[in-house]
Coordinates of N, CA and C in Angstrom, one line a residue:
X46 N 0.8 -1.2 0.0 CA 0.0 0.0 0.0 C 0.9 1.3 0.0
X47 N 1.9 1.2 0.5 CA 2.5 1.9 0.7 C 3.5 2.4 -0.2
X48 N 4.0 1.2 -1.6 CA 4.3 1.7 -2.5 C 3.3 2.6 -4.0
X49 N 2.2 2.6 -3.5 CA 0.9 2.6 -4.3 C 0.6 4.2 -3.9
X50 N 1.2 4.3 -2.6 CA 0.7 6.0 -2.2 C 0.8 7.3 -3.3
X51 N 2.6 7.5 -3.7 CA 2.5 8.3 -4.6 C 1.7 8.1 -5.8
X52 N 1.2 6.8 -6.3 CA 0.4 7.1 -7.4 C -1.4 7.3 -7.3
X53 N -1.6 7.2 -5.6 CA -2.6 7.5 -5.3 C -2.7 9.0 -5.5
X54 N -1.7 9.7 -4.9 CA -1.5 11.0 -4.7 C -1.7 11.6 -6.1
X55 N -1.2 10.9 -6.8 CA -1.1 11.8 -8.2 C -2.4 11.8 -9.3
X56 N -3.3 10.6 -9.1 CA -4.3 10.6 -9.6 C -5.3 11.5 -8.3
X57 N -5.2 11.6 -7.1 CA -6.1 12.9 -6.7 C -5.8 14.2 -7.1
X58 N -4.5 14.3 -7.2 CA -4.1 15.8 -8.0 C -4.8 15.9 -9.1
X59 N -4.9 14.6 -9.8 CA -5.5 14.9 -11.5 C -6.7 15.1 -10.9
X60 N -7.3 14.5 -9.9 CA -8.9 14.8 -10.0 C -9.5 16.0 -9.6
X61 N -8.3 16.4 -8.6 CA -8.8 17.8 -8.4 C -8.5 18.8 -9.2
X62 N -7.4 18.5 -10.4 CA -7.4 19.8 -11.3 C -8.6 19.6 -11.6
X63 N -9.1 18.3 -12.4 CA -10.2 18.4 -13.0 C -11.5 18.9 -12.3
X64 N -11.5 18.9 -11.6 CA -13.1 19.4 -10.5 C -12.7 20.8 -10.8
X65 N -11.7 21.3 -10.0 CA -11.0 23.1 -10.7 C -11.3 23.2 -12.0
X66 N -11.4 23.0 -13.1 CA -11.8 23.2 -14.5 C -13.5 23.4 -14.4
X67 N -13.7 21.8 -13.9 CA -15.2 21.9 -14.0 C -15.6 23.3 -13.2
X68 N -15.5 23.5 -12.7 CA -16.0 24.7 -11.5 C -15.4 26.0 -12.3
X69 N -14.3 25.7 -13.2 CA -14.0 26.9 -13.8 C -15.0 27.2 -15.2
X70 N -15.6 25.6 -15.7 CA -16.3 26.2 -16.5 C -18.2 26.5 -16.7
X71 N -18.0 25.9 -15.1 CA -19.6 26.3 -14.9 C -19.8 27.6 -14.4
X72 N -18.6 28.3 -14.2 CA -18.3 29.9 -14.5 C -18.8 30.5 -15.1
X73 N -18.0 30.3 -16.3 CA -18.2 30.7 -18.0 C -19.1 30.5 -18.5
X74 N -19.9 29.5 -17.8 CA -21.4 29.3 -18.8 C -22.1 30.3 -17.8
X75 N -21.9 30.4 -16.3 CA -23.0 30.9 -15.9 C -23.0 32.4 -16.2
X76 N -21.9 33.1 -16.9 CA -21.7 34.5 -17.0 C -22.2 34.6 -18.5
X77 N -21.9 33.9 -19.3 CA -22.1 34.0 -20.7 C -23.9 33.9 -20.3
X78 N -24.4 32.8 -19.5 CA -26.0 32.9 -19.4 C -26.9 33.9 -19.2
X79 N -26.0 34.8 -18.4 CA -26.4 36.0 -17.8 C -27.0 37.2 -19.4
X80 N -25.5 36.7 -20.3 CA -25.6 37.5 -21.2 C -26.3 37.4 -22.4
X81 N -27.0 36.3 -22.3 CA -28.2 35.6 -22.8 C -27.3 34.9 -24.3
X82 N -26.1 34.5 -24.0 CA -25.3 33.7 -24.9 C -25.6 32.2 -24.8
X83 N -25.8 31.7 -23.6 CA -25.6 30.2 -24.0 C -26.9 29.5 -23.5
X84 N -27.9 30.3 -24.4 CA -29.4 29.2 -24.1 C -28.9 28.4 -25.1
X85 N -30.1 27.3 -25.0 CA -30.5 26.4 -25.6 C -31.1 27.1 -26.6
X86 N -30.8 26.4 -28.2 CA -31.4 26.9 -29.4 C -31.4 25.5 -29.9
X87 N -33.1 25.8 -30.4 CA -33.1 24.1 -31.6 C -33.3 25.2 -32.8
X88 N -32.3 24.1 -33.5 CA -32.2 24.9 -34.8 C -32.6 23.8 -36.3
X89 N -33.3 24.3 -37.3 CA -33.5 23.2 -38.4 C -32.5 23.7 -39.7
X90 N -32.8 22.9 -40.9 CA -32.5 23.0 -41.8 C -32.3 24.4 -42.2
X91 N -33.8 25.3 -42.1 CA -33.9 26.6 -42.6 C -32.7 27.9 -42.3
X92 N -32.0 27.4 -40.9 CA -31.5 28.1 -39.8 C -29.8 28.1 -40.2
X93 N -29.8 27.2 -41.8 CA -28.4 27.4 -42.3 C -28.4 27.3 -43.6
X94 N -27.1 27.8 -43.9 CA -26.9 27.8 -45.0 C -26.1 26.9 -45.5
X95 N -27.1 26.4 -47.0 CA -26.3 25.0 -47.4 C -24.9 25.6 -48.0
X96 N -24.0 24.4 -48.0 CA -23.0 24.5 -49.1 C -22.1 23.3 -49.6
X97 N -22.8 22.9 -51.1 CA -22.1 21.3 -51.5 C -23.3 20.8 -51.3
X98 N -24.3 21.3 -51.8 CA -25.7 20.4 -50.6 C -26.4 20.9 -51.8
X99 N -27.8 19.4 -51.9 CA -28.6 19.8 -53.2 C -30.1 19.3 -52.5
X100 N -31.6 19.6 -52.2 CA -32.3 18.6 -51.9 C -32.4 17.3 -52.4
X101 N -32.8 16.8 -51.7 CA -33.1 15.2 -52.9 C -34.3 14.8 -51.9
X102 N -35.3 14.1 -53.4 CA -36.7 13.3 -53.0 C -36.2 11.5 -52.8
X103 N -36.1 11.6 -51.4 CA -36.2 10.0 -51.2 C -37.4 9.8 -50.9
X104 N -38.1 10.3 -51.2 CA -39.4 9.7 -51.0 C -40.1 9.1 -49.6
X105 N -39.4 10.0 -48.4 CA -39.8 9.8 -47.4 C -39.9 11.2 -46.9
X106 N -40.5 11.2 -45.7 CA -40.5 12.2 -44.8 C -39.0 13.4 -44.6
X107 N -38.8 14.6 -45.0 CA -37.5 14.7 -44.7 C -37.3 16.2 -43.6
X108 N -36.1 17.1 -44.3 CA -35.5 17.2 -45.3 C -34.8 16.3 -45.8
X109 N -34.4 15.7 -47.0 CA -33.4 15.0 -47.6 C -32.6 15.7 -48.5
X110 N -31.0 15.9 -48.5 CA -30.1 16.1 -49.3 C -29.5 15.2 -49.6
X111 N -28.5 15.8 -50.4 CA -27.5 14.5 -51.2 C -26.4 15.6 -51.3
X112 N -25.2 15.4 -50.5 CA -24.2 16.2 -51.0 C -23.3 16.0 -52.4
X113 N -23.1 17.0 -53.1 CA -23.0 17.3 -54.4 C -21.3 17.2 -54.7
X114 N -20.5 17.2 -52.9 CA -19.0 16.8 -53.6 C -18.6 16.6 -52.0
X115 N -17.1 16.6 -52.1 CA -16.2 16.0 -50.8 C -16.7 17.1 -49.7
X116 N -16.7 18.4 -49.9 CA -16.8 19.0 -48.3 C -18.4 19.9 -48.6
X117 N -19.4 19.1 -47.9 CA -20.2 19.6 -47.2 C -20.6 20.5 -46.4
X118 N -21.2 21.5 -46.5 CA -21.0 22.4 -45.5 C -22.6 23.1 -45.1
X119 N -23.0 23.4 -43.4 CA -24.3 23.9 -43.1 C -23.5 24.9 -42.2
X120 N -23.7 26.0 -42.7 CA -23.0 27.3 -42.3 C -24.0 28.4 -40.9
X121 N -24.0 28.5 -40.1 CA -24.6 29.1 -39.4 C -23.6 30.6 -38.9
X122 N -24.6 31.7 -38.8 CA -24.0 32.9 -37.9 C -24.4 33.6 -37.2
X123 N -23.9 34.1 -36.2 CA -25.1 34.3 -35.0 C -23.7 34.6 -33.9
X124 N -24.4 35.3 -32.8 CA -23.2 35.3 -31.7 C -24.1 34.0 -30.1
X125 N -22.9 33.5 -29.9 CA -23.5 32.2 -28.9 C -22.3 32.1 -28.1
X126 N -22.4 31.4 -26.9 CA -21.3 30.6 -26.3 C -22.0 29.3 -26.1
X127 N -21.1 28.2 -26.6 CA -21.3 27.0 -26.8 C -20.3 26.2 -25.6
X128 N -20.8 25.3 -25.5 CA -20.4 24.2 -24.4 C -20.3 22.9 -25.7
X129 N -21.8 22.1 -25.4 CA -22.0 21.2 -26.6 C -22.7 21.5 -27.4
X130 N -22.9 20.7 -28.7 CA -23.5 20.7 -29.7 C -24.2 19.4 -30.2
X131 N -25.4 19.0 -30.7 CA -26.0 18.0 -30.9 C -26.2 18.0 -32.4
X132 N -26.0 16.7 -33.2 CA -26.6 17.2 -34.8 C -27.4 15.8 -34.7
X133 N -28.5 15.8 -35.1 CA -29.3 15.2 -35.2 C -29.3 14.4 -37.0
X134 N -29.0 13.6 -37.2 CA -28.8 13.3 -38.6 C -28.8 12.0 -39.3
X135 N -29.5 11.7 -40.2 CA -30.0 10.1 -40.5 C -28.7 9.7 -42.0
X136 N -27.9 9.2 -41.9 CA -27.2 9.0 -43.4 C -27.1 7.7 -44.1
X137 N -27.9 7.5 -45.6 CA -28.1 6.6 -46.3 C -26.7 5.3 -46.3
X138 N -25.7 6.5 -46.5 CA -24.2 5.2 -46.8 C -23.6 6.0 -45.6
X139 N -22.3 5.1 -45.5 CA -21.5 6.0 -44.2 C -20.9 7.4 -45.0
X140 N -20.6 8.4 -43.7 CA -20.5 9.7 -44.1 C -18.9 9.7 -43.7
X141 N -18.5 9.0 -43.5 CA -17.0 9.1 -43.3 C -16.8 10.3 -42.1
X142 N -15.8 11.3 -41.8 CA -16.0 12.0 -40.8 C -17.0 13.3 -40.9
X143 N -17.4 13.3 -39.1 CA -18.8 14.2 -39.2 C -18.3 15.0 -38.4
X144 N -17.9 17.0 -38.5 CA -16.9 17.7 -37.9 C -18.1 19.0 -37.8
X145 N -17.3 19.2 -36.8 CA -17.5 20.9 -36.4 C -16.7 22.1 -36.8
X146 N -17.0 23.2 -37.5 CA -15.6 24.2 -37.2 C -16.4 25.5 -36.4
X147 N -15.4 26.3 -36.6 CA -16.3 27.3 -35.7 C -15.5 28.6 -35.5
X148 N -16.0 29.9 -36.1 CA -14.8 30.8 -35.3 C -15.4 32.1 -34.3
X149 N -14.4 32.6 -33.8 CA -14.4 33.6 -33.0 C -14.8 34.8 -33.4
X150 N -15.6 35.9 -32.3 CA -15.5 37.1 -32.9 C -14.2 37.9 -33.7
X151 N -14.9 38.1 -34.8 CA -13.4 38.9 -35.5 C -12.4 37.9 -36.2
X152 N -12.7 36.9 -36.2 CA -12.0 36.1 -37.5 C -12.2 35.9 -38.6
X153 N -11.4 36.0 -39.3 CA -12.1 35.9 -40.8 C -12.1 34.3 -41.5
X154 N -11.3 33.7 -40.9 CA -11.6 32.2 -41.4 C -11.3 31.4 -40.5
X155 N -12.4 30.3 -41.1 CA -12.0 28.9 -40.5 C -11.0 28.3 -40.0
X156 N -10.5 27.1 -38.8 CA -9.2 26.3 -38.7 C -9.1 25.7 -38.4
X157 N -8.0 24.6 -38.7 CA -8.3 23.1 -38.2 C -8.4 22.9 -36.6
X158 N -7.5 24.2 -36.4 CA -7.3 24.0 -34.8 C -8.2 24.0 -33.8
X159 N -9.7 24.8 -34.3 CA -10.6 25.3 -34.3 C -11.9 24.0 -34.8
X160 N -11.6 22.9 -34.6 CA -13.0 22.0 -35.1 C -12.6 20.9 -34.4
X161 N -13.7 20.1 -34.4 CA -13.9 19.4 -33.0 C -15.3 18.0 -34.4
X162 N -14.3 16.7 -33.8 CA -14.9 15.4 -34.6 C -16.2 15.0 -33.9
X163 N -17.4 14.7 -34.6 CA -18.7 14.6 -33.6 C -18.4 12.7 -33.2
X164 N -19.0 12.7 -32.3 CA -19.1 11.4 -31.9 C -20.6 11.3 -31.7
X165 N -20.9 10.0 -32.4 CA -21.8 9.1 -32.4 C -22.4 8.2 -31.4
X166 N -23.3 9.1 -30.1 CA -23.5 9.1 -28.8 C -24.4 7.9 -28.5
X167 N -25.6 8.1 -29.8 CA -26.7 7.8 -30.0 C -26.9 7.2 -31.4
X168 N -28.0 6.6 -32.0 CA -28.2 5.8 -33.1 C -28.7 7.5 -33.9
X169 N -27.9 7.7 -34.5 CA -28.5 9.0 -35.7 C -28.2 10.4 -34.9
X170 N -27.6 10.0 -33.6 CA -26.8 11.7 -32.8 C -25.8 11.7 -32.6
X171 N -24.6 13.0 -33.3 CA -23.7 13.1 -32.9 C -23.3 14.3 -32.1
X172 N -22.3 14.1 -31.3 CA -22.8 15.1 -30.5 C -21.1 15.6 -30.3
X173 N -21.0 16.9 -30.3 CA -19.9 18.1 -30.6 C -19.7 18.5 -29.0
X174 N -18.5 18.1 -28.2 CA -17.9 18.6 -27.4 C -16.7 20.4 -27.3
X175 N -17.1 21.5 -27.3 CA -16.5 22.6 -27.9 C -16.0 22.9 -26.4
X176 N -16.1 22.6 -25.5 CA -15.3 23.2 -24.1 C -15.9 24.0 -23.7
X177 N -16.6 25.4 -24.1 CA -17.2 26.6 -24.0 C -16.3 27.4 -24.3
X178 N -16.9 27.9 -25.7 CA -15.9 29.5 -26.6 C -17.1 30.1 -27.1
X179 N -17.0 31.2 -27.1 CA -17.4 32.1 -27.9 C -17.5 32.0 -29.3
X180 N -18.4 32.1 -30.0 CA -18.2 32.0 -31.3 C -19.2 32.9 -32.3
X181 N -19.1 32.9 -33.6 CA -19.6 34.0 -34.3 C -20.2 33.2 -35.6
X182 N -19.6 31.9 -35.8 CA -19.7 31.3 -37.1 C -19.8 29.9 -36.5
X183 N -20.9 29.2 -37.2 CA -20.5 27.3 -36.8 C -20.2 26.8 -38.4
X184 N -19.8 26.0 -38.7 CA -19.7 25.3 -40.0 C -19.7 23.8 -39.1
X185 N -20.8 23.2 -39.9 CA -21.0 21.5 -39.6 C -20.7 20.8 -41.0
X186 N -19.7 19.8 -41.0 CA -19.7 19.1 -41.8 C -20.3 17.7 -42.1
X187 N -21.4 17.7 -42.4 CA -22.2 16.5 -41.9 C -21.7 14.9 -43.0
X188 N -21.0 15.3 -43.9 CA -20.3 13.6 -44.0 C -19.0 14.8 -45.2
X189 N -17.9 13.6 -45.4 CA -16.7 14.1 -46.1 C -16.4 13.4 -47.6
X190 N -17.9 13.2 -48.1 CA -17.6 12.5 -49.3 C -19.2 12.6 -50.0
X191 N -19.0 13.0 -51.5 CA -20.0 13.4 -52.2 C -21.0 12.4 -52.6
X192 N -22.1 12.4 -53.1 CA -23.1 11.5 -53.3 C -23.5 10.7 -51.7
X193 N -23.3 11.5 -50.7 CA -23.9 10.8 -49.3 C -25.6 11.2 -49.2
X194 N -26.4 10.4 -49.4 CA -27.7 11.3 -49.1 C -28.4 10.9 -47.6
X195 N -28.8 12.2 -47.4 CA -29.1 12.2 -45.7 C -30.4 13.0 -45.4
X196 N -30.4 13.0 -44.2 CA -31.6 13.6 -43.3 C -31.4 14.2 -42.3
X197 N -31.4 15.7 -42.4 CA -31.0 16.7 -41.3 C -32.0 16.3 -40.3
X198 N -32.3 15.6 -39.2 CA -33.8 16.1 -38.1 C -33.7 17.6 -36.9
X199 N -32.5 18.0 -37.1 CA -32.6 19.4 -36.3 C -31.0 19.6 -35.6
X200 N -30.8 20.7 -35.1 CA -29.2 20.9 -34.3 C -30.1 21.4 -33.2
X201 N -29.1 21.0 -32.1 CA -29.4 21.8 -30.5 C -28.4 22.5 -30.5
X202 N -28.2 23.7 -29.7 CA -26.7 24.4 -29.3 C -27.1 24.3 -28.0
X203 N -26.2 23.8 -26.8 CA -26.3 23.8 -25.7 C -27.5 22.7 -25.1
X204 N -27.5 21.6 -25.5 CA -28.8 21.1 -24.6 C -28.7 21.2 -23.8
X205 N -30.3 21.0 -22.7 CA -30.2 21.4 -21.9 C -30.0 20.0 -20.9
X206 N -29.2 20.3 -20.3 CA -28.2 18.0 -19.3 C -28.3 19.1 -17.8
X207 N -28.2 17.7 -17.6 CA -27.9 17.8 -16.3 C -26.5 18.9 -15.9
X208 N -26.5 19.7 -14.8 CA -25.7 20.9 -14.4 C -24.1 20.2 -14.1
X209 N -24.5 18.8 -13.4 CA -23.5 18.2 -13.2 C -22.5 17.8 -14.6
X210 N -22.7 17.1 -15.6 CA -22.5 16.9 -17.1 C -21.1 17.6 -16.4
X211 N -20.7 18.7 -16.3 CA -19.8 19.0 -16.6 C -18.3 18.5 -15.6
X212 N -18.9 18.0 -14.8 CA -17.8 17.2 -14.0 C -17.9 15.3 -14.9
X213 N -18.0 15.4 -15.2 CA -18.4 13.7 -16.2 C -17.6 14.0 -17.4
X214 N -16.4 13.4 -17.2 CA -15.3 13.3 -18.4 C -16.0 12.3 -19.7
X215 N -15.6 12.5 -21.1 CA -16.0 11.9 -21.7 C -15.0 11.0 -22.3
X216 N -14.7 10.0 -23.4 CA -14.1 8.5 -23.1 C -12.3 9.7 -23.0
X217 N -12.6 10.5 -24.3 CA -11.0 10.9 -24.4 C -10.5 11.7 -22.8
X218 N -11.1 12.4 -22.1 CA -10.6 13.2 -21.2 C -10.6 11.7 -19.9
X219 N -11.3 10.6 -19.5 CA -11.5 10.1 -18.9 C -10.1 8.7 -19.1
X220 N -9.6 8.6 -20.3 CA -8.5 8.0 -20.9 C -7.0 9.1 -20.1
X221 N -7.1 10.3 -20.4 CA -6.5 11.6 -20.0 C -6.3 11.1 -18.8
X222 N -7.3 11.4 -18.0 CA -7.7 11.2 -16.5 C -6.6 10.3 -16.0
X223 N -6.7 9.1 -16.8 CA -6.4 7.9 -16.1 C -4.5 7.5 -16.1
X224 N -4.2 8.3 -17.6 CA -2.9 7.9 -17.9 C -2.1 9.3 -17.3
X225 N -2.7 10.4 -17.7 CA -1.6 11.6 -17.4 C -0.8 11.5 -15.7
X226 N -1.6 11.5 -15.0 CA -1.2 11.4 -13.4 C 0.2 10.1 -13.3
X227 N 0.1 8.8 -13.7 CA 0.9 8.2 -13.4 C 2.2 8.5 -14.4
X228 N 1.7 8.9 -15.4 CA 3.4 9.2 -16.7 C 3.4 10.9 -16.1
X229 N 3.0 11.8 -15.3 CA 3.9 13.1 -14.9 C 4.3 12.2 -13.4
X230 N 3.5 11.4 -12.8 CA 4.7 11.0 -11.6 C 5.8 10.3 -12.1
X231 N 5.9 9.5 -12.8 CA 7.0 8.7 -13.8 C 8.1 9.8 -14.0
X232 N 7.3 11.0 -14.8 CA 8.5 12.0 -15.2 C 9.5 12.8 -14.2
X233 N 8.1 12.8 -13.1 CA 9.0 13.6 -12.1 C 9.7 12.6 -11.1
X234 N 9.7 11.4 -11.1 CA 10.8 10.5 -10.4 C 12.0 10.3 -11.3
X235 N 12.0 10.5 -13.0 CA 12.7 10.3 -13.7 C 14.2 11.8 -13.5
X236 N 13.2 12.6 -13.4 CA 13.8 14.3 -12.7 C 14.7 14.0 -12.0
X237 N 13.7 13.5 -10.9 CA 14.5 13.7 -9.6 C 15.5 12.7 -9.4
X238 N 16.2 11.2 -10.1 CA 16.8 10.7 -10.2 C 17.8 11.2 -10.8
X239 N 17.6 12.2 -12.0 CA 18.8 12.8 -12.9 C 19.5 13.5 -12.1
X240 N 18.4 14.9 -11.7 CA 19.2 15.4 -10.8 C 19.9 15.2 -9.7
X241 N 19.1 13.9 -9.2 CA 20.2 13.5 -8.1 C 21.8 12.8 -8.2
X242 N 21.8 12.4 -9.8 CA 22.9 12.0 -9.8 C 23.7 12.8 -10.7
X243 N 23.4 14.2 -10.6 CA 24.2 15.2 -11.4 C 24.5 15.9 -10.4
X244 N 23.6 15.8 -9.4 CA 24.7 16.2 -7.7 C 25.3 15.4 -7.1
X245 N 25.3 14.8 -7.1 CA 26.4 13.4 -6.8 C 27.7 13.6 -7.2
X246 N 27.7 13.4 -8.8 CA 28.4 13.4 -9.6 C 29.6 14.8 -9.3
X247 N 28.5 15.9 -8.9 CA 29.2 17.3 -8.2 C 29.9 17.2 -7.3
X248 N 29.4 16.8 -6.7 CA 30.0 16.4 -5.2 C 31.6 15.6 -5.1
X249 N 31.2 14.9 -6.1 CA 32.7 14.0 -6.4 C 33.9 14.7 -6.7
X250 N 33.3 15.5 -7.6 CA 34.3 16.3 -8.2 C 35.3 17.8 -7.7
X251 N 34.4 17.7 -6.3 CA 34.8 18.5 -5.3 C 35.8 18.3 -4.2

């Protein structure tokens, strides 16, 4: 047990940064709330603008498109602070990747640095993890290869979850969680072994 301590120690460190974050960002939402940035908005088809995108009659209930080449684009603008994002979306063949971009007040373009991969939470929902930023522009890429035909059923900005949600890591930050704590104690015993034997080493030479 007792060799187990420091790595006990170092995964409560990681958990309390993480609780510090969460509490840092139920902050942010609650000031941005204030400013009437981060309601909940259901948003449809009408609420963007297509691009690469053509309707198509499948003959069922829709909207239905069919994108017309590789980058698909449903462009929205508007001023918001986002946390998550939900796309609600039915697709005939696989859509290969389904992405977010998004920019800041006062940017003029798009960036990779700046988009975020949706994950597939639910059968037909993927759902956009953004941290909470400010934003001025969304661009949804809803599949990355042309002749995909699909079915927009609506976007959420912000649903509205449980308050806690934000302390609930999701698979990548919970993978984070688990590995970062033991490889920064690793590095800092690896430190403190160097250094020790570069004073050693000093010492001798004295």
């Amino acid at each position: 047990m007792k060799k187990l301590r420091p790595l006990l120690l170092a995964w409560a460190a990681g958990l309390a940064i993480w609780l510090l974050l969460g509490c840092a960002s139920l902050a942010k939402t609650a000031w941005h709330a204030r400013q009437g940035l981060a309601a909940t908005q259901s948003l449809s088809l009408e609420d963007f603008t297509p691009v690469g995108i053509e309707p198509y009659d499948a003959g069922e209930e829709g909207p239905w498109y069919i994108s017309t080449d590789g980058d698909a684009q449903l462009l929205w603008q508007g001023d918001a602070y986002l946390n998550t994002v939900w796309l609600f979306i039915e697709h005939e063949s696989p859509p290969q990747a389904v992405m977010l971009y998004w920019k800041t007040p006062g940017q003029a373009d798009f960036s990779p640095r700046q988009s975020v991969y949706g994950t597939l939470t639910a059968p037909d929902v993927y759902t956009f993890d953004l941290g909470g930023v400010r934003v001025s522009e969304v661009r949804i890429d809803p599949d990355s290869q042309g002749g995909v035909v699909t079915r927009l059923d609506g976007v959420v900005f912000n649903p509205d979850q449980w308050p806690l949600a934000a302390f609930v890591p999701g698979r990548g930050a919970a993978l984070l969680l688990l590995l970062a704590p033991p490889a920064a104690l690793a590095a800092a015993c690896q430190l403190r072994r160097a250094l020790g034997a570069l004073l050693k080493k000093d010492d001798e030479t004295k």
